[in-house]
Short mmCIF file of C-alpha atoms in Angstrom, two decimals:
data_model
loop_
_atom_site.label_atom_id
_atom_site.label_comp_id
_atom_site.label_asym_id
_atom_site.label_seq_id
_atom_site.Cartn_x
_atom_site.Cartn_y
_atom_site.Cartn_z
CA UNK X 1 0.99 -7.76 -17.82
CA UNK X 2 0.75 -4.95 -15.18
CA UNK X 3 3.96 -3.17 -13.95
CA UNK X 4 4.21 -1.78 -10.84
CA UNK X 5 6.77 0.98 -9.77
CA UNK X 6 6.92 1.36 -5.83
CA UNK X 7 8.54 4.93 -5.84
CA UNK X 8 10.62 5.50 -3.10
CA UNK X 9 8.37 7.20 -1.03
CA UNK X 10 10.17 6.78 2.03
CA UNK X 11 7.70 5.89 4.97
CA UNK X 12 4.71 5.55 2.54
CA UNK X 13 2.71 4.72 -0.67
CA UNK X 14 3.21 5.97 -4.02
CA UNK X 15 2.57 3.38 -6.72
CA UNK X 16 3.19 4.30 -10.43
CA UNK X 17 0.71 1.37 -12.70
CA UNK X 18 0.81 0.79 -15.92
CA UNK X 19 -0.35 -1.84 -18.32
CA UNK X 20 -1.15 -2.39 -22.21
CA UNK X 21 -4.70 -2.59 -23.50
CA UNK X 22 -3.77 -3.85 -27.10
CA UNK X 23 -3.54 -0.18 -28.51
CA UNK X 24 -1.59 1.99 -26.00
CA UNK X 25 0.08 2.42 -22.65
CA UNK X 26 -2.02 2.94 -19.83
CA UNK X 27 -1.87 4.73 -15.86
CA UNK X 28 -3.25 4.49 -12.84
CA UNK X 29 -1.33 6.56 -9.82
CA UNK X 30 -1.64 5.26 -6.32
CA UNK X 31 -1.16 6.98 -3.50
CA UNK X 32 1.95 10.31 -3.33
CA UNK X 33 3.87 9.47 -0.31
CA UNK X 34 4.71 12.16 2.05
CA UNK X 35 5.12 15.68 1.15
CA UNK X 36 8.73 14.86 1.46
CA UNK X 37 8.32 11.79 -0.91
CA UNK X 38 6.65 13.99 -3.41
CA UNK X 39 10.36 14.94 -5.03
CA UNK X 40 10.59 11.30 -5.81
CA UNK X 41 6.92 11.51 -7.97
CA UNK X 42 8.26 14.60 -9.61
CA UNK X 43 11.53 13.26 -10.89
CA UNK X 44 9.25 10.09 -12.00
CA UNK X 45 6.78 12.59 -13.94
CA UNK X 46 10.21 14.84 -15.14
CA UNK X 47 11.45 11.13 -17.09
CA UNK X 48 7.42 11.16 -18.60
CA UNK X 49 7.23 12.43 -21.87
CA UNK X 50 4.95 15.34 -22.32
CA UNK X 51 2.23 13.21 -23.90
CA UNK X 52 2.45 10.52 -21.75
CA UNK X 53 1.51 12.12 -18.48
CA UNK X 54 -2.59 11.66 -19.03
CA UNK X 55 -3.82 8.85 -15.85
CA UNK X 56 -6.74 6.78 -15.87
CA UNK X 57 -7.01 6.99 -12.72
CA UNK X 58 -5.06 8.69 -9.49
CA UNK X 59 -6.15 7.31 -6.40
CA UNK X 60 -5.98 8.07 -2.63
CA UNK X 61 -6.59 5.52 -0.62
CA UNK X 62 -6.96 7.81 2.43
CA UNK X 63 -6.43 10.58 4.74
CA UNK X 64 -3.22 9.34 6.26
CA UNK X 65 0.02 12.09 5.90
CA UNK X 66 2.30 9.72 4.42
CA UNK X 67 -0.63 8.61 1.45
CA UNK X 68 -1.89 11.98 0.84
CA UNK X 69 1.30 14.36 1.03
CA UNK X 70 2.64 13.88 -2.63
CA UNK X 71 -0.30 13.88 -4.12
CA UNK X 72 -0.59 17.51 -2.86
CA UNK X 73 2.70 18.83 -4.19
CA UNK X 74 1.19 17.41 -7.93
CA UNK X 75 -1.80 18.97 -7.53
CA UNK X 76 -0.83 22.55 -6.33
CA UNK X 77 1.95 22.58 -8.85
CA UNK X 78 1.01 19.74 -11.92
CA UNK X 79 3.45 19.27 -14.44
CA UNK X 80 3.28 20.11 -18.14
CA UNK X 81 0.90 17.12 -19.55
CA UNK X 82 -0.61 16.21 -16.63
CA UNK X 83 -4.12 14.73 -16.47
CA UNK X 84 -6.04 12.02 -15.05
CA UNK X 85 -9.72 10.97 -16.30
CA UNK X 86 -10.42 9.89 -12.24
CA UNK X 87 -9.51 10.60 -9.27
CA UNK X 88 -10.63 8.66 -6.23
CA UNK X 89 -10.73 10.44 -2.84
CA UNK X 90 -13.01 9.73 -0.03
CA UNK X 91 -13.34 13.85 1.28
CA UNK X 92 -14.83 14.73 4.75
CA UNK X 93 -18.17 15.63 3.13
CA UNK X 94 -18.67 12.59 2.16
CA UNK X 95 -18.09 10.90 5.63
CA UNK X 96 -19.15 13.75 8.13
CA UNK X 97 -21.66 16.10 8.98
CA UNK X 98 -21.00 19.69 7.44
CA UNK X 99 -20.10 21.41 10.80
CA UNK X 100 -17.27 19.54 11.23
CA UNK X 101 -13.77 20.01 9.42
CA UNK X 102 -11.43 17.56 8.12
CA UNK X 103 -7.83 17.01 8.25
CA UNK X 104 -5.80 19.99 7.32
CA UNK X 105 -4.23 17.74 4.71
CA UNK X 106 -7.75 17.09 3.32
CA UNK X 107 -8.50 20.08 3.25
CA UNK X 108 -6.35 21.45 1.00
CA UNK X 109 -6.89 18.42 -1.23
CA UNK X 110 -10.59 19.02 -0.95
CA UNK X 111 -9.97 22.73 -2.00
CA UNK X 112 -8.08 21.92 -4.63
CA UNK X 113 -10.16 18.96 -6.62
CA UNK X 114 -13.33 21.60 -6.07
CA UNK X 115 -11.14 24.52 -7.60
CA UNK X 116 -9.30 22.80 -10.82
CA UNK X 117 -12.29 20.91 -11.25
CA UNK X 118 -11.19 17.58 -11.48
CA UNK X 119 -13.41 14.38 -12.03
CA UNK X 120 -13.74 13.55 -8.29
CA UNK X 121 -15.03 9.87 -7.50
CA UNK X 122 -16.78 9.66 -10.70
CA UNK X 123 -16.95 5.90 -10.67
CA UNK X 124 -19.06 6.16 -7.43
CA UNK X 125 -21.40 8.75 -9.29
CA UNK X 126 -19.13 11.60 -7.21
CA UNK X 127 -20.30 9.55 -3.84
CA UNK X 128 -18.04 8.22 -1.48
CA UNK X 129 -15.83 5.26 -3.31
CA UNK X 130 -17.20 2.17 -1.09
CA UNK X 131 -18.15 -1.46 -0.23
CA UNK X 132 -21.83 -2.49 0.53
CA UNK X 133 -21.56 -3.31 4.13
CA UNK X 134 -24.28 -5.92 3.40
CA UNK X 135 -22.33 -9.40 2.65
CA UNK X 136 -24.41 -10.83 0.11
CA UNK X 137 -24.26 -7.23 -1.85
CA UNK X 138 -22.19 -7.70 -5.38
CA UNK X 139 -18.71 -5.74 -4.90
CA UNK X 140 -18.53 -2.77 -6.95
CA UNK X 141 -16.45 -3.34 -10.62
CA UNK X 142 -14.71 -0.29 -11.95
CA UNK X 143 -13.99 -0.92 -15.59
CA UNK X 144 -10.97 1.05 -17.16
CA UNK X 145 -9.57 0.46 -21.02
CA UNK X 146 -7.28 -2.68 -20.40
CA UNK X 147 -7.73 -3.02 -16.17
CA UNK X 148 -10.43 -4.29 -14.45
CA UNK X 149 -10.77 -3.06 -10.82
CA UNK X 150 -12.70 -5.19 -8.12
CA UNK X 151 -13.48 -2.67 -5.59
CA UNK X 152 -12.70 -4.55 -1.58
CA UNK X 153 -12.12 -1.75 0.60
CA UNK X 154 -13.50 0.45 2.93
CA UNK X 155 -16.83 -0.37 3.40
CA UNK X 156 -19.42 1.67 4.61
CA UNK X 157 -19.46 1.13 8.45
CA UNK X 158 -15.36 1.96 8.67
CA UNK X 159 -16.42 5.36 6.52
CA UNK X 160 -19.10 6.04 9.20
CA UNK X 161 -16.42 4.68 12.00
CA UNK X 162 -14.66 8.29 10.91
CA UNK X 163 -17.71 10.26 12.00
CA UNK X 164 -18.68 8.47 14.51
CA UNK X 165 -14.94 8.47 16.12
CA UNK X 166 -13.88 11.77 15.33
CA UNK X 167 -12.31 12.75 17.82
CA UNK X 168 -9.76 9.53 18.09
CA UNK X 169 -9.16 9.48 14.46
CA UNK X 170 -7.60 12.73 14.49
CA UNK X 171 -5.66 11.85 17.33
CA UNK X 172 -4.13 8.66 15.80
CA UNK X 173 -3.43 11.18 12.82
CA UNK X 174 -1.74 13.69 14.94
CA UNK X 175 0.61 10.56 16.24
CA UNK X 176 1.40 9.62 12.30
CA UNK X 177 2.08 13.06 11.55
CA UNK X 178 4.84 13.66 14.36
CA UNK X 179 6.52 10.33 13.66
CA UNK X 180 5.76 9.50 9.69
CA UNK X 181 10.11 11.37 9.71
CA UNK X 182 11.97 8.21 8.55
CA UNK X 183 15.05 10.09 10.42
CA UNK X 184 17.64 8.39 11.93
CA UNK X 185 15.62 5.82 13.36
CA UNK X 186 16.65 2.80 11.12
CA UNK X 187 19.90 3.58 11.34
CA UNK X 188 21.00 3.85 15.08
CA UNK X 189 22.33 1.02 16.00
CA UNK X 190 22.76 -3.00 15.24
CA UNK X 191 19.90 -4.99 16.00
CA UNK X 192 19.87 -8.89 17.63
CA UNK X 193 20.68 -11.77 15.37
CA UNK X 194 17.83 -12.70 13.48
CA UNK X 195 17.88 -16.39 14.70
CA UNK X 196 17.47 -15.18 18.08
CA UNK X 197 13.88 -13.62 17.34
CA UNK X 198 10.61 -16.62 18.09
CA UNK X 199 9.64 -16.22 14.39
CA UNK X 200 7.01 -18.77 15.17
CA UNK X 201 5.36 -17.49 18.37
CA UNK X 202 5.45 -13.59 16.80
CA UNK X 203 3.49 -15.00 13.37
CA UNK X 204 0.73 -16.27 16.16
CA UNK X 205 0.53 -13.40 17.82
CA UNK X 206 -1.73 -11.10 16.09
CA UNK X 207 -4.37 -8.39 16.93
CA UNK X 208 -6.35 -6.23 14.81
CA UNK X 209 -5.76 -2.45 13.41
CA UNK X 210 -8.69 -0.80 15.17
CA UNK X 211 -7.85 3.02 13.40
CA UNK X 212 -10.77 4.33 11.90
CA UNK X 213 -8.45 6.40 9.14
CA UNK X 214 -6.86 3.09 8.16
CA UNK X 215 -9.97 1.61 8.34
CA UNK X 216 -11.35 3.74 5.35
CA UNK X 217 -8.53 2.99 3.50
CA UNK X 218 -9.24 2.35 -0.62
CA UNK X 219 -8.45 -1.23 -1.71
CA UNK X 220 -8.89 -3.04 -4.59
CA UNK X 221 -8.38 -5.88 -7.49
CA UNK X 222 -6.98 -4.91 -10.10
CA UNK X 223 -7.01 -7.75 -13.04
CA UNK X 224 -5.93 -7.26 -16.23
CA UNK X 225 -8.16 -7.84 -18.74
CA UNK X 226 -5.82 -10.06 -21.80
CA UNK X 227 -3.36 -11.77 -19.51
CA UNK X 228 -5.74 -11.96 -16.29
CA UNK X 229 -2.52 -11.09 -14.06
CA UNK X 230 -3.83 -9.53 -10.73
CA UNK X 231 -2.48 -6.93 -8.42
CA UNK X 232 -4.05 -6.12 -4.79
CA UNK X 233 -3.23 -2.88 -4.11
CA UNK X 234 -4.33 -2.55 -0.22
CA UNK X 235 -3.34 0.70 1.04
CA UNK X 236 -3.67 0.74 4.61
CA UNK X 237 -7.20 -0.79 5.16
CA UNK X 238 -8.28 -3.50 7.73
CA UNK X 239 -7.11 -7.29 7.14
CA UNK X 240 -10.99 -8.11 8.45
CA UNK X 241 -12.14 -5.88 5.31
CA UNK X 242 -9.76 -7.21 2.55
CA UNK X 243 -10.40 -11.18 3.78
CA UNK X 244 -14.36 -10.60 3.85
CA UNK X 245 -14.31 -8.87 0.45
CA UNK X 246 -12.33 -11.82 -0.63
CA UNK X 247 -14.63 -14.25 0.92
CA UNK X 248 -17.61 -12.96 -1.55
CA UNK X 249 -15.44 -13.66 -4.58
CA UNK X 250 -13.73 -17.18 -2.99
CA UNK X 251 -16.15 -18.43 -0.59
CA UNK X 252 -13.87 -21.22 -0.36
CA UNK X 253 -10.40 -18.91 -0.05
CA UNK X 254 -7.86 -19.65 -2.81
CA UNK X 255 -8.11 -16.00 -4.41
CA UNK X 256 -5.38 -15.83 -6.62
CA UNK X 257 -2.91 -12.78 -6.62
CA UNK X 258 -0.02 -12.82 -8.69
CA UNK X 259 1.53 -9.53 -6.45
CA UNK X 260 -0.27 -8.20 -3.46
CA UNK X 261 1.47 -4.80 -1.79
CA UNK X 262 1.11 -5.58 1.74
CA UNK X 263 -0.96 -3.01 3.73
CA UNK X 264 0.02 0.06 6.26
CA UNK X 265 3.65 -0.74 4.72
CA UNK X 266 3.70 -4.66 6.58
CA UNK X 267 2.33 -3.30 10.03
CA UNK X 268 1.51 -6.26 13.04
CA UNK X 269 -1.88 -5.21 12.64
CA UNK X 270 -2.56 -5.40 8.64
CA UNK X 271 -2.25 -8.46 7.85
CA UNK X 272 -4.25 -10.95 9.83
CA UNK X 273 -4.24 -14.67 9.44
CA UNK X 274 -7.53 -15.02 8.23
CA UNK X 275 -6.56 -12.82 5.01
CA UNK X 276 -3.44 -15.35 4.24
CA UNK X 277 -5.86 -18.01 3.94
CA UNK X 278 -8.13 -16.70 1.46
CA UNK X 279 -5.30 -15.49 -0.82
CA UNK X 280 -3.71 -17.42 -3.20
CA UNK X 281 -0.69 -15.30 -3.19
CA UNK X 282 3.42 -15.75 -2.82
CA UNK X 283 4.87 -12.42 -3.86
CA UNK X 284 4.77 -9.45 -1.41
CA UNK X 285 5.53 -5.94 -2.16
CA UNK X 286 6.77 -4.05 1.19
CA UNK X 287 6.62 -0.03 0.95
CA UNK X 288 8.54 1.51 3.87
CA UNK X 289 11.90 3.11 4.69
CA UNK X 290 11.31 1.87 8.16
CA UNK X 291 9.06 4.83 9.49
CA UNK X 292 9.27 5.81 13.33
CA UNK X 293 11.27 3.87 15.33
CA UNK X 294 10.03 0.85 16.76
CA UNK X 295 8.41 0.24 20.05
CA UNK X 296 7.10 -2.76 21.84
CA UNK X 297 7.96 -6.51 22.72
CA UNK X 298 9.70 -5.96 18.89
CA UNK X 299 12.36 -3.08 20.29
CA UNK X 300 13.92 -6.38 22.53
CA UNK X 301 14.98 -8.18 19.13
CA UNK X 302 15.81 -4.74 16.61
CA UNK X 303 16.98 -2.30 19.10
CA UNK X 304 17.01 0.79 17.49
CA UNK X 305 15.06 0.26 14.21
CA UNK X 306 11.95 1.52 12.65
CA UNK X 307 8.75 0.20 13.04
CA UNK X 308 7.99 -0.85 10.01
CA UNK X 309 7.88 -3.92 8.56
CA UNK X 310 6.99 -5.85 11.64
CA UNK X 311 8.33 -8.73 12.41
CA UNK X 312 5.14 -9.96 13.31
CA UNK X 313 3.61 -9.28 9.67
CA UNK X 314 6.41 -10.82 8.00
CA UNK X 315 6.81 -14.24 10.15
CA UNK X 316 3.20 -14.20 9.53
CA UNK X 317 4.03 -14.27 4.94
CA UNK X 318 6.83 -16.39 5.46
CA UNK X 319 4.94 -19.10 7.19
CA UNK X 320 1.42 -18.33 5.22
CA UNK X 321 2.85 -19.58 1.61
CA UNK X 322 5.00 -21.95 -0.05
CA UNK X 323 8.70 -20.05 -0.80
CA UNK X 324 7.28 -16.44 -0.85
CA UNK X 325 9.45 -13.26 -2.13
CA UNK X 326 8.79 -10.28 -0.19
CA UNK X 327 9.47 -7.34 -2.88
CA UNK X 328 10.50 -3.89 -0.74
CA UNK X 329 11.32 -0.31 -2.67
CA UNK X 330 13.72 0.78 -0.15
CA UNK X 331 16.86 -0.97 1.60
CA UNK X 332 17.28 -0.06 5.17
CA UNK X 333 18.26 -2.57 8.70
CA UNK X 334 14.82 -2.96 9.33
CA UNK X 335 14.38 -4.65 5.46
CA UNK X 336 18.02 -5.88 5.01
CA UNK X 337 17.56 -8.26 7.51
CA UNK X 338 15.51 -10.56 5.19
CA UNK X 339 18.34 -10.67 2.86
CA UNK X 340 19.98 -12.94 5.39
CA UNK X 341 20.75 -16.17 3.11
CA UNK X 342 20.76 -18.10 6.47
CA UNK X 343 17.42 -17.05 7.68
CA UNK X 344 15.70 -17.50 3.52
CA UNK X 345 17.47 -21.18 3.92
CA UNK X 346 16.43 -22.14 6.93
CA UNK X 347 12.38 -20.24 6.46
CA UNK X 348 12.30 -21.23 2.69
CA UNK X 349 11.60 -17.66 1.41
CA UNK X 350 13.21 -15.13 -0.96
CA UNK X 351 13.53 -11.67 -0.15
CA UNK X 352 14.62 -8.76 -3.34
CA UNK X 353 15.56 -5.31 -2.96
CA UNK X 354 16.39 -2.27 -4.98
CA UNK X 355 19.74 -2.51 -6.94
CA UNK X 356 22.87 -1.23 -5.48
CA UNK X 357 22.49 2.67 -6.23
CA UNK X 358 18.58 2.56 -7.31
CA UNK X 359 15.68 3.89 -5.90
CA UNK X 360 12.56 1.88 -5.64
CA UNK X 361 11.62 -0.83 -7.04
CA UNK X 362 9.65 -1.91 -10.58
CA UNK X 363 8.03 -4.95 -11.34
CA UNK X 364 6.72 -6.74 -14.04
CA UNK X 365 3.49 -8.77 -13.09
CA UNK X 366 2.12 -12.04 -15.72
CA UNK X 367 -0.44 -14.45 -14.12
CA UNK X 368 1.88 -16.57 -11.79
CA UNK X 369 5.12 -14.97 -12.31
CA UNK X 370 6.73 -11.19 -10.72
CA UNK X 371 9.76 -10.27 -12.27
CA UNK X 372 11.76 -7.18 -11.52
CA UNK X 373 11.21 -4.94 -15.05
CA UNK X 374 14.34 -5.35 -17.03
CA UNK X 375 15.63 -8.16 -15.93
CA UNK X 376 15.01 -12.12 -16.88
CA UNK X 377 14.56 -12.82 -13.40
CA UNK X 378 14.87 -11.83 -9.77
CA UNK X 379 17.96 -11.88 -8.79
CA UNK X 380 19.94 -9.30 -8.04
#
């Protein structure tokens, strides 16, 4: 089994992993959320014994504030124990020519790997963590004691898209950065009854994320290696990336995922058709507090909201499987209205949240089954 903790990192990622490899308890750390978000990884680490703060692997899947924040706050300031065999980070020297600088963000994460020393991108030889462009290359396998890690995301042209597209990259960032505040946004005002929104029409209407810092997002398989259960963990990466990674291990579609966390935090733009139908997959794990507020054809039907999850994305899971559950770590308008028991009737879906007074959201993951950790099933 592999459980998966979605902290609450309020408008992004930060995935605490762990699994059993027949002799102990293992890590793997996945993304920090924003700086903000980084209190909730330190009260996570604080409830870690001492000796059980060593990570097989800490990962960032990219550049983006609300990714690459918390992981910051550990770094500068790591807690008592703390250690991590890995760390994946795709750094501005390994994307761009030397005369130009990286994020500020990066930066400082740059400066601090090179000053502690800390294995940087070691599976990759201490090269950029990547996907041979070329379709009929193998996809690279990262073995770690228990977890087996099927590398799908970015590949080599969206690394180059960075350097190549500067200029437009940093721009998008710039956008993230002054809305990634959760604020009031989700909380303004009521929004439209769900069954006036075309659920239908929005799932068909879909157009690619084009953003060259989502597009060299980190994503991968990871597969346990007794049970087999499987976990995507997606970050924010292109829908065209994920499906054609897929494609090379399920030419025919069908890839089975017991738990995939849906990308860019269930963005319009993330999850494409095309990826639905090469996954094998019915439960969805949404990260977001609801983000910026939400602009668009969307603002007519949820006034007031934030952006995230779209309502496109999520017509788009509950029509793309058989009864899905969509999984989400925080409990806000913009995610409560999926707990409508009119709207799960008449869609044939389930949708679980945190439990009255929780924060986030753990799950236990066993090859066809996702069960919320600590409880038989999941119901609230």
């Amino acid at each position: 089994m592999i459980t998966v903790e979605a902290l609450p990192a309020l408008a992004g990622d930060c995935l605490w992993v762990e699994w059993d490899d027949g002799e102990r308890r293992r890590r793997m750390l996945v993304d920090g959320g924003t700086v903000r978000a980084g209190s909730a990884l330190a009260e996570r680490l604080d409830r870690q014994p001492v000796d059980e703060r060593d990570f097989e692997l800490v990962v960032c899947t990219h550049l983006d504030d609300d990714h690459i924040g918390g992981l910051l706050t550990l770094l500068t300031s790591p807690p008592e124990g703390f250690s991590t065999r890995d760390l994946w980070f795709n750094g501005h020297h390994h994307l761009l020519p030397s005369d130009l600088l990286g994020k500020p963000k990066a930066e400082q994460l740059t400066a601090l790997l090179s000053k502690a020393g800390t294995p940087w991108n070691s599976a990759a030889g201490g090269r950029a963590i990547a996907v041979p462009t070329d379709a009929s290359a193998p996809l690279p396998v990262i073995d770690l004691p228990g977890l087996t890690l099927t590398l799908l995301s970015p590949t080599w042209d969206r690394l180059t898209a960075l350097r190549d597209d500067w200029d437009t990259w940093k721009a998008e960032q710039r956008r993230k950065a002054g809305e990634e505040r959760p604020g009031p946004s989700d909380l303004l005002g009521p929004s439209q009854r769900a069954e006036e929104i075309p659920w239908q029409r929005l799932a068909r209407a879909y157009t690619p994320d084009t953003a060259p810092g989502n597009g060299s997002s980190i994503a991968f398989c990871a597969e346990h290696s007794g049970d087999g259960s499987r976990v995507l963990f997606t970050g924010d990466a292109h829908a065209e990336v994920v499906a054609a990674s897929l494609r090379r291990l399920a030419p025919d579609g069908g890839f089975r995922a017991d738990l995939c966390k849906v990308a860019h935090h269930g963005s319009a733009h993330n999850t494409s058709p095309d990826l639905l139908d090469v996954l094998d997959c019915d439960q969805w794990l949404i990260t977001t507090n609801g983000g910026h507020r939400v602009r668009g054809e969307e603002a007519r039907y949820r006034p007031g909201e934030g952006a995230h999850p779209s309502l496109r994305a999520m017509a788009r899971l509950i029509f793309g499987a058989r009864r899905p559950t969509l999984w989400f770590n925080h409990r806000v308008p913009s995610t409560e209205r999926y707990g409508d028991e009119l709207l799960q009737d008449r869609f044939g879906f389930l949708a679980r949240y945190p439990r009255r007074g929780a924060t986030g959201i753990e799950l236990v993951v066993a090859p066809g089954r996702v069960s919320r950790a600590g409880a038989a099933d999941g119901a609230d």
